[in-house]
XYZ file of C-alpha atoms in Angstrom:
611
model
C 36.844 -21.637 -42.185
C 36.272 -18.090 -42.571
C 32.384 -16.942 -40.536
C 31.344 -12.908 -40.231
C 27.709 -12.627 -38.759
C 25.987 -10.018 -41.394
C 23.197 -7.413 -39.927
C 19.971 -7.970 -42.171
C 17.672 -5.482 -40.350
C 17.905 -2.963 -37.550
C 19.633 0.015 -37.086
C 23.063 -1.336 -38.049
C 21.574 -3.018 -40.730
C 24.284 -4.210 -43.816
C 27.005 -3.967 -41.349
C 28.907 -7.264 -41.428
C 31.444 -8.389 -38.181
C 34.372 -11.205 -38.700
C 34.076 -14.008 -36.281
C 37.657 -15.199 -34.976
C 37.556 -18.828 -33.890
C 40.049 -18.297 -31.445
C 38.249 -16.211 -29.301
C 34.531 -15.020 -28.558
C 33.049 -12.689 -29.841
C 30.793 -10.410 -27.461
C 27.270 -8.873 -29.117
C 26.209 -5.643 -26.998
C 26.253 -2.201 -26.358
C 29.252 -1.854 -24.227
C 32.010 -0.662 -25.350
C 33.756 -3.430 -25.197
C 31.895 -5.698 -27.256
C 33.447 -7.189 -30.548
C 30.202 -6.881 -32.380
C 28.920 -3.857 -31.519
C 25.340 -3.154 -31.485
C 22.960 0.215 -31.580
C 20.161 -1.613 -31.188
C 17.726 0.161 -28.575
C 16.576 -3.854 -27.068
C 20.152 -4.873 -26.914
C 21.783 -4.945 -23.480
C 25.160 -3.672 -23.041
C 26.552 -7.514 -22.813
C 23.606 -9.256 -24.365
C 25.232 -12.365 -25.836
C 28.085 -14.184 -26.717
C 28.859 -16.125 -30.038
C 32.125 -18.535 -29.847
C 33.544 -21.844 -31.640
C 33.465 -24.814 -29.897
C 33.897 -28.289 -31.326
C 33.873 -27.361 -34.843
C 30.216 -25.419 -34.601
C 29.708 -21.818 -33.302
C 27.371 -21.528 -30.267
C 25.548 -18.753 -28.925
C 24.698 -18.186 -25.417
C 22.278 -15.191 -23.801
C 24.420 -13.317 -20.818
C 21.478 -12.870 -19.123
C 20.018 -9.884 -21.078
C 17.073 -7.798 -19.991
C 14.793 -8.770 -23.491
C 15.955 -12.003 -24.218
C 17.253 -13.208 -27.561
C 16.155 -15.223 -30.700
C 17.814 -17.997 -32.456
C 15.504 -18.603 -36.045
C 12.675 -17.259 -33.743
C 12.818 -19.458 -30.629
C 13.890 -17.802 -27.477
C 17.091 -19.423 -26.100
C 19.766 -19.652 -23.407
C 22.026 -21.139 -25.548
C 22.328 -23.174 -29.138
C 24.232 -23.792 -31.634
C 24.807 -21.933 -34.732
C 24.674 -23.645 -38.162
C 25.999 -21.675 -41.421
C 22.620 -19.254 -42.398
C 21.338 -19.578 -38.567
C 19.661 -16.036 -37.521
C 20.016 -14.267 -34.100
C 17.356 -11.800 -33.229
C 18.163 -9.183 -30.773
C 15.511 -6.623 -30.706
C 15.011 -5.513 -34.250
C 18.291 -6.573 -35.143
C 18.501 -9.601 -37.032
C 22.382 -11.149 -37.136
C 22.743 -14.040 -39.910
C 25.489 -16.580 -39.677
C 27.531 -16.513 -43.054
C 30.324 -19.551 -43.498
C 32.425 -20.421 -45.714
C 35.442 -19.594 -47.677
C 36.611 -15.699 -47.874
C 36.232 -15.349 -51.228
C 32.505 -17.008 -51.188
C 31.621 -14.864 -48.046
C 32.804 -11.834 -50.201
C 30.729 -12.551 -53.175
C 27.589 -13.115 -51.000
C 25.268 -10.150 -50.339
C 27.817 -8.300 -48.180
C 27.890 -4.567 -47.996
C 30.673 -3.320 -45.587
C 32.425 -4.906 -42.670
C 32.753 -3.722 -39.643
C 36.055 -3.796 -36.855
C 36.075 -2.594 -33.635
C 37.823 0.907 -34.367
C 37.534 2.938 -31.381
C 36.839 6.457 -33.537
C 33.722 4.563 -35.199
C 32.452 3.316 -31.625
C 32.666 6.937 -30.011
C 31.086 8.411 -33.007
C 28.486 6.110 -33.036
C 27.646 6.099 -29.556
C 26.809 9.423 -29.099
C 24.527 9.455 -31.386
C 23.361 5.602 -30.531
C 23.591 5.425 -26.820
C 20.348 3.325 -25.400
C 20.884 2.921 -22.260
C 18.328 5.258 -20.491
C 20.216 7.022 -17.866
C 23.408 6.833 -19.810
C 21.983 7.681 -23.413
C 20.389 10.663 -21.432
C 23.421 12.699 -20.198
C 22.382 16.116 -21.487
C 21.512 18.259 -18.150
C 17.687 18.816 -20.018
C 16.416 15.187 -20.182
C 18.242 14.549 -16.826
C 16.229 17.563 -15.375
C 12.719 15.943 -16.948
C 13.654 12.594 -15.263
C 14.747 14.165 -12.484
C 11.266 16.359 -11.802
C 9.092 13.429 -13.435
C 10.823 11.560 -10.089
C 9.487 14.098 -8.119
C 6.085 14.453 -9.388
C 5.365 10.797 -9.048
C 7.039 10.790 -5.438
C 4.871 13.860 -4.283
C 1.537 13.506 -6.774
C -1.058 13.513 -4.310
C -3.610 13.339 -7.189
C -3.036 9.939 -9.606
C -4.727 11.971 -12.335
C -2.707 15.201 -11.787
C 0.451 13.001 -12.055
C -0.825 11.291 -14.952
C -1.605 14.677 -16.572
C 1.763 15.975 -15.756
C 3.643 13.541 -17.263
C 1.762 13.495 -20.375
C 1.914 16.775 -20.772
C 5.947 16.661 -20.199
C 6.350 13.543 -22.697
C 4.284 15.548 -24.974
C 6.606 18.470 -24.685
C 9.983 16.841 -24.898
C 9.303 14.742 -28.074
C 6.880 16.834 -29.841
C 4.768 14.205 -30.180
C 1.298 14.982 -32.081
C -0.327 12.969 -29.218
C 0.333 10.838 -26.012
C -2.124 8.777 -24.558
C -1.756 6.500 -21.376
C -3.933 3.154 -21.678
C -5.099 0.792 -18.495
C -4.943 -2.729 -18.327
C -8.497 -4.320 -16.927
C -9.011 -7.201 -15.174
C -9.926 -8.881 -18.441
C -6.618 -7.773 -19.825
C -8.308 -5.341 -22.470
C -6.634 -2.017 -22.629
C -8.281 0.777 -22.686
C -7.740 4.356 -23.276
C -7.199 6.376 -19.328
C -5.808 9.852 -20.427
C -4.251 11.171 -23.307
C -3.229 14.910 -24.109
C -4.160 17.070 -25.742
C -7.390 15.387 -24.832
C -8.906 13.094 -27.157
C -6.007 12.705 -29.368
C -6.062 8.489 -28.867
C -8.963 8.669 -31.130
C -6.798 9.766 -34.027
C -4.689 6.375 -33.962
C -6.275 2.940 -33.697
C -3.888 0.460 -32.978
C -4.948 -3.381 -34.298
C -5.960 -6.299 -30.774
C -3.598 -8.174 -32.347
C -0.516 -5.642 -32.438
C -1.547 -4.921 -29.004
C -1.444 -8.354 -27.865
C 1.961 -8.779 -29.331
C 3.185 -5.920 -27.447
C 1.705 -7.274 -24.751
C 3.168 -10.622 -24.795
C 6.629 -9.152 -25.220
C 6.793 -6.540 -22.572
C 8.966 -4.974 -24.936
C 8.667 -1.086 -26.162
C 8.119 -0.894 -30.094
C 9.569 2.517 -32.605
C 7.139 2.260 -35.555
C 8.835 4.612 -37.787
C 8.479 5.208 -41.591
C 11.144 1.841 -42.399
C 9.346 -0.527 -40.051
C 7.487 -3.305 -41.749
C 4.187 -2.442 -43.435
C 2.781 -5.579 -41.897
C 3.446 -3.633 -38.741
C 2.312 -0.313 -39.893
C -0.944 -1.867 -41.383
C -1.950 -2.842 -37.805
C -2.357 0.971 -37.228
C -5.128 2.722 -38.833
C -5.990 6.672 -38.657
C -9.241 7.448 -37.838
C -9.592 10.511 -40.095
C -7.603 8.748 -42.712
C -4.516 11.326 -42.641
C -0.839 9.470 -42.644
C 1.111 9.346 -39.645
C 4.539 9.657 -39.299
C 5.947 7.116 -36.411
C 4.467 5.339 -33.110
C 6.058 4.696 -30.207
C 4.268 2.125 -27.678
C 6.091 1.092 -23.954
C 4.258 -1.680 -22.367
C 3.687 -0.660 -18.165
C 5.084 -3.305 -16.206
C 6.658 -4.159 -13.031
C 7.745 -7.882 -12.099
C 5.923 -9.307 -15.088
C 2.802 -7.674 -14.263
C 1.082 -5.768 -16.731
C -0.666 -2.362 -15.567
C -0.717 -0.722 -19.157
C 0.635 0.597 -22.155
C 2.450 4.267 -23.232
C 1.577 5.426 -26.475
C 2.422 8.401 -28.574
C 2.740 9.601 -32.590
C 3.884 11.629 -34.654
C 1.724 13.132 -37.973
C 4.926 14.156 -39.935
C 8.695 14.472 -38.553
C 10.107 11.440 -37.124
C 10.681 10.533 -33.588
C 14.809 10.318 -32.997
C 16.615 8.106 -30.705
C 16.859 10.441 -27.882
C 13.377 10.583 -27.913
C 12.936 6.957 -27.701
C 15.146 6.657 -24.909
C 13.418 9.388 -22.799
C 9.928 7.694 -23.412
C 11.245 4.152 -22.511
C 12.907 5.834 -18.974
C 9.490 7.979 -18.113
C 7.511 5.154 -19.094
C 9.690 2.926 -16.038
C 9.217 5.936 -13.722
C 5.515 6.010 -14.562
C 4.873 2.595 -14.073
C 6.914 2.522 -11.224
C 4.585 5.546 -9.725
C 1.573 4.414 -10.800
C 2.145 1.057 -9.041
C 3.062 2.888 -5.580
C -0.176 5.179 -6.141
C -2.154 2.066 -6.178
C -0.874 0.842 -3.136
C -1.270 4.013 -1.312
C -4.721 4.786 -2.707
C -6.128 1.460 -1.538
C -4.121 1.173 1.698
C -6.164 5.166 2.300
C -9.373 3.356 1.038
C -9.087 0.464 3.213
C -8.533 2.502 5.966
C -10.991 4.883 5.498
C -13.471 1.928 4.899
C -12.536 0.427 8.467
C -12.628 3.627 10.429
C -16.236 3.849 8.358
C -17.438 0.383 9.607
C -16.407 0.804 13.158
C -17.868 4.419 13.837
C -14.641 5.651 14.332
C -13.587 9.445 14.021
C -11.074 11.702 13.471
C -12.249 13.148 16.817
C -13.306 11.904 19.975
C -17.141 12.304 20.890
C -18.223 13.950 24.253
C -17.898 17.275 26.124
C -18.425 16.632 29.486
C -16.081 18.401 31.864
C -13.815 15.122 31.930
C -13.644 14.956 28.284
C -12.942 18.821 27.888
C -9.799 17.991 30.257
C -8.943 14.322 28.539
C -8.880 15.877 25.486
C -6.377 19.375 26.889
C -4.057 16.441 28.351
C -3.972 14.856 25.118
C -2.980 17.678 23.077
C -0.344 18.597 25.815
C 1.074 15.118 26.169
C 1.183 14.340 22.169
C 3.703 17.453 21.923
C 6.060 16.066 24.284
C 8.196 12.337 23.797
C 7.555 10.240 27.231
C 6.224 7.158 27.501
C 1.641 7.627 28.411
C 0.127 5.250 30.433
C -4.011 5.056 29.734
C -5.958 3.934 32.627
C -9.813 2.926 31.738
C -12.700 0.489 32.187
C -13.089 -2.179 29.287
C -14.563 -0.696 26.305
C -14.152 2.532 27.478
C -12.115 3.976 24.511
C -8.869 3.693 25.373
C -7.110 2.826 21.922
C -8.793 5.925 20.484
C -7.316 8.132 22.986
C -4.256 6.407 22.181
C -4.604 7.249 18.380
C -5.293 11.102 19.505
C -2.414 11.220 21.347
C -0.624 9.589 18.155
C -2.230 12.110 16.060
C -0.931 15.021 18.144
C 2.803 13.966 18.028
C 5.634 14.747 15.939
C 5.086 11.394 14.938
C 1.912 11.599 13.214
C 3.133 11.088 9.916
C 4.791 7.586 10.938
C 2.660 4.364 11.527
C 0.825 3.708 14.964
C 0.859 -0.247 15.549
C -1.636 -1.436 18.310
C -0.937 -4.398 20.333
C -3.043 -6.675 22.351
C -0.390 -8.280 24.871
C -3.840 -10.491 26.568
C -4.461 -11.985 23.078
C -0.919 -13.216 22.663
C 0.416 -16.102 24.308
C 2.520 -15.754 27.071
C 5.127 -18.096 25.723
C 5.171 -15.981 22.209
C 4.772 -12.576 23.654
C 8.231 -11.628 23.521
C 8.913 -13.182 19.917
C 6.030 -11.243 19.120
C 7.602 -7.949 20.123
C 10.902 -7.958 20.155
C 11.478 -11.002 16.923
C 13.005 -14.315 16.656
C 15.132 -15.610 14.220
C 14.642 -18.727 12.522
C 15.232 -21.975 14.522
C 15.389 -20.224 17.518
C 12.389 -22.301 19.487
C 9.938 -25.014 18.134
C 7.641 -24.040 15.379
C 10.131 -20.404 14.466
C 10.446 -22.056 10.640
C 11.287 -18.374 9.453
C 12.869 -15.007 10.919
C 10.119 -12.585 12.467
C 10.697 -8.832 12.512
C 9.111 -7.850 16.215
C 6.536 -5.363 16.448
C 9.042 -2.771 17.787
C 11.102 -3.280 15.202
C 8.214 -2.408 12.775
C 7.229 0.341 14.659
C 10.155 2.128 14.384
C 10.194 5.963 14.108
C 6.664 5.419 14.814
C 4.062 4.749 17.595
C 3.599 1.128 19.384
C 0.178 1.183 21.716
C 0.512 -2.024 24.060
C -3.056 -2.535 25.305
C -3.559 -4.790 28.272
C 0.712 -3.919 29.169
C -0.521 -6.223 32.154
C -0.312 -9.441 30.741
C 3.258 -8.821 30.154
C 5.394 -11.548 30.936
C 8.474 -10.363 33.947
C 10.785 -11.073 30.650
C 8.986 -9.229 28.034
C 8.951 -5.702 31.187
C 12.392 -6.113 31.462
C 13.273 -6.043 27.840
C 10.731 -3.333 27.162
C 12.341 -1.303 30.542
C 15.614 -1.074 28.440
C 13.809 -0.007 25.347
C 12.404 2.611 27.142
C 15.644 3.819 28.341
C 16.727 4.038 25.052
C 19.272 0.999 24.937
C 18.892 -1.677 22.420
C 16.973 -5.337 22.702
C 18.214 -8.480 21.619
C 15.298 -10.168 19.723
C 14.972 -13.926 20.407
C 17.963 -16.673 19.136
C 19.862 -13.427 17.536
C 23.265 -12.359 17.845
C 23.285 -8.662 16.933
C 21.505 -6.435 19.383
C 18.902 -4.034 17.305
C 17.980 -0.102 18.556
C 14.610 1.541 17.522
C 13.262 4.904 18.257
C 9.415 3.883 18.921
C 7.380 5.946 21.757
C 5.286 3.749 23.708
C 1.857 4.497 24.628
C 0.422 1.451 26.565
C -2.953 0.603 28.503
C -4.522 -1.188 30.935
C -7.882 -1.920 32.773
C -6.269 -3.507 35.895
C -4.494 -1.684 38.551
C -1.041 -1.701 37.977
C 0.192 -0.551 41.132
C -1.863 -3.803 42.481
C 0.346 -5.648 40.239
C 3.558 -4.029 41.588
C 2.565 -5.208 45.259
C 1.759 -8.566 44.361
C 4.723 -8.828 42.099
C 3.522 -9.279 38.764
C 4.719 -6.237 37.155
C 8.197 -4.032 37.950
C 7.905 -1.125 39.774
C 10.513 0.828 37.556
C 8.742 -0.313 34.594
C 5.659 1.383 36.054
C 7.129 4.443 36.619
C 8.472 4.424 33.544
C 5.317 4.381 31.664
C 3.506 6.424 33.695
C 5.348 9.589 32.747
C 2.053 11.031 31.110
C -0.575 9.220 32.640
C -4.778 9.878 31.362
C -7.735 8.427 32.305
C -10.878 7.798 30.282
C -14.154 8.066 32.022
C -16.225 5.447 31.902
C -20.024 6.251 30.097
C -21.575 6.200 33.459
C -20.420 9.172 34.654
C -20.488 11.202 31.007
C -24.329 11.816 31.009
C -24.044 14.721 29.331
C -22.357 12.973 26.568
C -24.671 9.919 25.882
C -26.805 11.567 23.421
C -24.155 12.771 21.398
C -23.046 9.147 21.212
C -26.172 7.445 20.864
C -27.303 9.900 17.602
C -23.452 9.439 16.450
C -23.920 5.441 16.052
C -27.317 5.601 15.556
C -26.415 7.709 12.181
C -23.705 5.480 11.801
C -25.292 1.739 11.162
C -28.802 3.325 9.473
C -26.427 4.130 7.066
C -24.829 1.403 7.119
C -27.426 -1.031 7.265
C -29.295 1.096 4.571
C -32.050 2.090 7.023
C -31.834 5.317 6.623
C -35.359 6.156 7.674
C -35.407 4.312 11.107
C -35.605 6.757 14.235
C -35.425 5.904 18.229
C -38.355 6.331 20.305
C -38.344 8.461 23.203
C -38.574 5.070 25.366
C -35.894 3.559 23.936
C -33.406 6.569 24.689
C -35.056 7.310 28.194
C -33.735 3.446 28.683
C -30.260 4.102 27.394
C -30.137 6.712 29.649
C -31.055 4.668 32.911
C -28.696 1.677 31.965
C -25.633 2.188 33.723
C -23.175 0.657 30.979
C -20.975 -1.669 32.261
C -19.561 -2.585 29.028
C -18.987 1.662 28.434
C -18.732 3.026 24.709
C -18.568 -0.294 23.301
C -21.513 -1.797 24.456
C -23.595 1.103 23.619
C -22.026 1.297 20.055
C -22.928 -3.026 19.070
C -26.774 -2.546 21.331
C -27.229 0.541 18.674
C -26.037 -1.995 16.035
C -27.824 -4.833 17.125
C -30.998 -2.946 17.197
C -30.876 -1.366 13.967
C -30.928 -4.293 12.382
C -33.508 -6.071 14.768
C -35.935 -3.197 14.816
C -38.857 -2.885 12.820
C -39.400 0.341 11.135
C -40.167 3.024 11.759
C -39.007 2.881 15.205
C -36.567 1.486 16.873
C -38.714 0.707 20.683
C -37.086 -0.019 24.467
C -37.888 -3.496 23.672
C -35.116 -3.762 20.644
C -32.568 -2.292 22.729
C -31.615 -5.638 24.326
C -31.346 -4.273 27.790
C -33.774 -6.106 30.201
C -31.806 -7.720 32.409
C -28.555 -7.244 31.147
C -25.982 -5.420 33.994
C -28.938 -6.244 36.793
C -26.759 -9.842 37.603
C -23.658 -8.371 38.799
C -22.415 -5.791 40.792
C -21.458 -3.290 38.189
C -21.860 0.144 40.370
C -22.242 0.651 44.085
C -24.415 3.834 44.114
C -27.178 3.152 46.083
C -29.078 5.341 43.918
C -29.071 2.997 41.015
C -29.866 -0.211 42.711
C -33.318 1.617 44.229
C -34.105 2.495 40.574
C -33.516 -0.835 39.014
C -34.878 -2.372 41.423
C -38.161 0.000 41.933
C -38.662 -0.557 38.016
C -38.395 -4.550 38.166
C -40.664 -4.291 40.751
C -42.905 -2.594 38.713
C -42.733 -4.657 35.679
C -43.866 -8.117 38.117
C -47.122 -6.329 39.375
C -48.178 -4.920 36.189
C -48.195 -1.298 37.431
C -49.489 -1.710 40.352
C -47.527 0.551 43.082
C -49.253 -1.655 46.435
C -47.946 -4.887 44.717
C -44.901 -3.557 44.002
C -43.829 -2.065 47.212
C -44.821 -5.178 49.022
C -42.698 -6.484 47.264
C -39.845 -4.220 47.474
C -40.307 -3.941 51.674
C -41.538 -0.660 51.925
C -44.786 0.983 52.441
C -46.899 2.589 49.253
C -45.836 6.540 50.220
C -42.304 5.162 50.173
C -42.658 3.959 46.678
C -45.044 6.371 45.603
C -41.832 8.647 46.435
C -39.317 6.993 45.071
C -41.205 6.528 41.241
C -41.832 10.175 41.758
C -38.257 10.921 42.519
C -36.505 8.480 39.832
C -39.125 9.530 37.161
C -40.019 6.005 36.554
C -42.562 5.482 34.265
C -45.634 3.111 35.713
């Protein structure tokens, strides 16, 4: 039984390779391969043909674009005399029979694996992108394409670059870059020289094919006129070739590549340059994405919770806060941030963050009261799978993730004994063992934690370690609370007020001169951000055009518990409830209060309460 496999299309088309029964025969681009291919969709071992039980097989070694047997995509099958195996635009027909009928049948030459013919040929032939490109200029392009995508700030720079460099290299008449919608239409994004996609039209359904494939597509001069017919010129002129490259990474589609020529055809090295920048680009374009919505995201959360790249007051304690922080971000210790509730201490912690060495890195925040005691150190230092009940897959501690970086522990109180003692050995640079492992793990993370309790409390009583304590407080600030940043208030209550009008789309909404005269009395127990969800509450409560004392939400609120001890403060609340029960009148009112009219009469005078 004498078998050859003869090449009916492609670029090794009439060639014609002798299958030996005795062994298999390997279809590729390596080297190595008994049926050597030039093909720019083969893989360098893309298949393998052999004879087994009196009928050839084929079976697919796992290339990268798959391959045909009489146009069904397969693993494997078997081969049957006039059987055809597509690999990329190569199509390989199965011719059996006796020599002398094989050698009256439509064959040209035949080809052996001489290794003169395979050097010649692949150095002219070579597809593989990074190999096919060994010439120090295309290597160079690749090499600064790399860097553009890495370092493009701008998507549409980067785009424009690398247009512009495709262009260049393969004197191409016109590139244009198309993007995929969420419909799965593509449509034109940016082409140079600008406006050159209009000269080439290419057909939905050749589109859709390419589309469907994920493979790139050389339309030159030889290619099937079917094919060619799907491409029209606007302007009517001829066109030379086309070369398309489908965007894609891990079978999801983000666009298509697309250039022509008017005249001269494209060559192979071109090809093979466009199919490696179009990976790159895709590749870049993807990691753009991310980045650019990751910035959005992030922009859009600082917007929605009045946040700042800057911290809001200049009062004498925040002139000094903000000094310390500037001071203490240069330098590497461990900063311990003392502060009422709500006072602001997570943004001081981002400033600080922001003022470091580390500001390029990621700052992860921590709540240790909103974890559970029994998970807190899972939580921070990482399990492994199976290590306690419910741990049904490994967990990467928020150290771990933090590393390089910033980790801000808020409420480091609620730390469990366990947790401080792991963390103390952190801190003094050794490594942690995260929960169930084996293999101890070392990060570089500075800590910046904070608390609302008193910590050196804790140490007396027990609950936290004394070295751990001194440990964190190498740098140690402390955020005012609103009450005593008077100075400041106004600043803060135009900066939210600003804030959710805007956000609320209320733009024309003002405060009376009641409502901030109120603000200013209340004493603020719940600090910054209290003040920050009344101002939300009442922009959205109010009724325009003014927003009155009334929608502030601040009757009674503070007056049930023993928020301050100034003496001061009580007289004034007090004074004013007074005033509110006997409808204005002072005689009522300080009959009330204890105290004789000239007394209160004083005192409203004093306080500048309003009757």
């Amino acid at each position: 039984m004498f078998a050859i496999l003869h090449a009916r299309s492609g670029p090794d088309k009439d060639r014609n390779y002798t299958l030996d029964p005795s062994r298999p025969a390997h279809i590729g681009r390596g080297t190595s391969c008994e049926i050597l291919l030039t093909d720019p969709m083969s893989s360098r071992f893309h298949a393998v043909v052999f004879f087994e039980d009196g009928n050839w097989h084929l079976r697919d070694t796992s290339s990268r674009n798959g391959t045909l047997v009489n146009g069904q995509k397969a693993d494997t099958a078997r081969l049957l005399d006039k059987s055809i195996i597509t690999i990329g635009e190569t199509d390989l027909q199965l011719v059996e029979g006796d020599a002398e009928d094989v050698e009256e049948s439509s064959i040209k030459q035949t080809w052996v694996a001489d290794p003169d013919d395979l050097k010649e040929r692949l150095q002219d032939r070579e597809v593989d992108p990074i190999n096919k490109l060994a010439q120090t200029e295309y290597l160079l392009d690749l090499y600064q394409l790399s860097l553009n995508l890495m370092s493009g700030s701008s998507g549409v720079d980067t785009i424009e670059t690398v247009l512009e460099l495709l262009r260049d290299r393969t004197a191409a008449s016109g590139v244009t870059l198309y993007h995929e919608t969420h419909e799965g239409r593509l449509v034109p994004q940016s082409s140079y020289p600008k406006d050159s996609h209009k000269r080439l039209q290419l057909s939905r359904r050749l589109i859709r094919r390419i589309q469907r494939s994920s493979d790139p597509m050389w339309i030159d001069r030889e290619y099937d006129p079917k094919v060619r017919g799907e491409i029209k010129a606007a302007d009517g002129k001829p066109w030379s070739d086309v070369i398309v490259c489908p965007l894609s990474i891990d079978d999801n589609a983000i666009g298509m590549l697309a250039m022509f020529r008017d005249e001269s055809a494209f060559d192979h090295q071109h090809y093979d340059f466009v199919v490696a920048a179009s990976r790159l680009l895709a590749i870049g374009l993807v990691q753009y994405q991310k980045t650019h919505s990751l910035a959005v995201e992030r922009a859009h959360l600082a917007e929605r919770n009045a946040e700042g790249p800057e911290l809001i007051g200049q009062c004498d304690a925040m002139t000094r806060l903000k000094e310390r922080i500037t001071r203490v971000g240069r330098a590497s210790g461990s900063v311990l941030i003392r502060g009422e509730s709500g006072s602001g201490k997570e943004l001081v912690a981002r400033a600080v963050h922001r003022a470091s060495p580390r500001a390029d890195r990621p700052m992860l925040t921590v709540n240790c009261a909103a974890i559970p005691q029994d998970l807190i150190e899972s939580q921070l230092f990482g399990h492994k799978k199976g290590s306690f009940t419910g741990a049904d897959t490994d967990h990467v501690g928020w150290f771990e993730q933090a590393h390089t970086g910033t980790l801000f522990l808020d409420e480091i109180g609620e730390l469990t004994l366990e947790g401080q003692a792991k963390l103390l050995r952190i801190l003094e640079g050794h490594p942690f063992l995260p929960v169930g492992a084996t293999e101890q793990v070392l990060v570089d993370v500075r800590v910046i934690a904070a608390t609302n309790r008193d910590l050196a409390e804790f140490v007396r009583e027990g609950h936290f370690r004394e070295d751990l304590f001194y440990r964190l407080s190498v740098f140690e600030l402390f955020v005012p609370p609103l009450r005593e940043r008077e100075s400041d208030l106004d600043l803060l209550i135009d900066h939210f007020l600003a804030h959710f009008c805007r956000q609320h789309g209320r733009l024309k909404l003002r405060l009376s001169e009641d409502a901030r005269d109120r603000m200013h009395e209340y004493p603020w127990p719940g600090n910054v951000r209290q003040l920050r969800n009344v101002i939300d509450s009442a922009v959205v409560m109010a009724d325009d055009p003014m927003i009155q004392a009334d929608d502030l939400g601040l009757r009674d609120a503070g007056i049930s518990r023993l928020d301050t001890l100034r003496i001061d403060e009580w007289e004034r609340r007090l004074i004013r409830q007074a005033l509110e029960k006997s409808e204005g009148s002072v005689p009522k009112a300080a009959k009330m209060l204890g105290i004789s009219r000239a007394t209160a009469y004083r005192k409203i005078a004093e306080y500048d309460i309003q009757k």
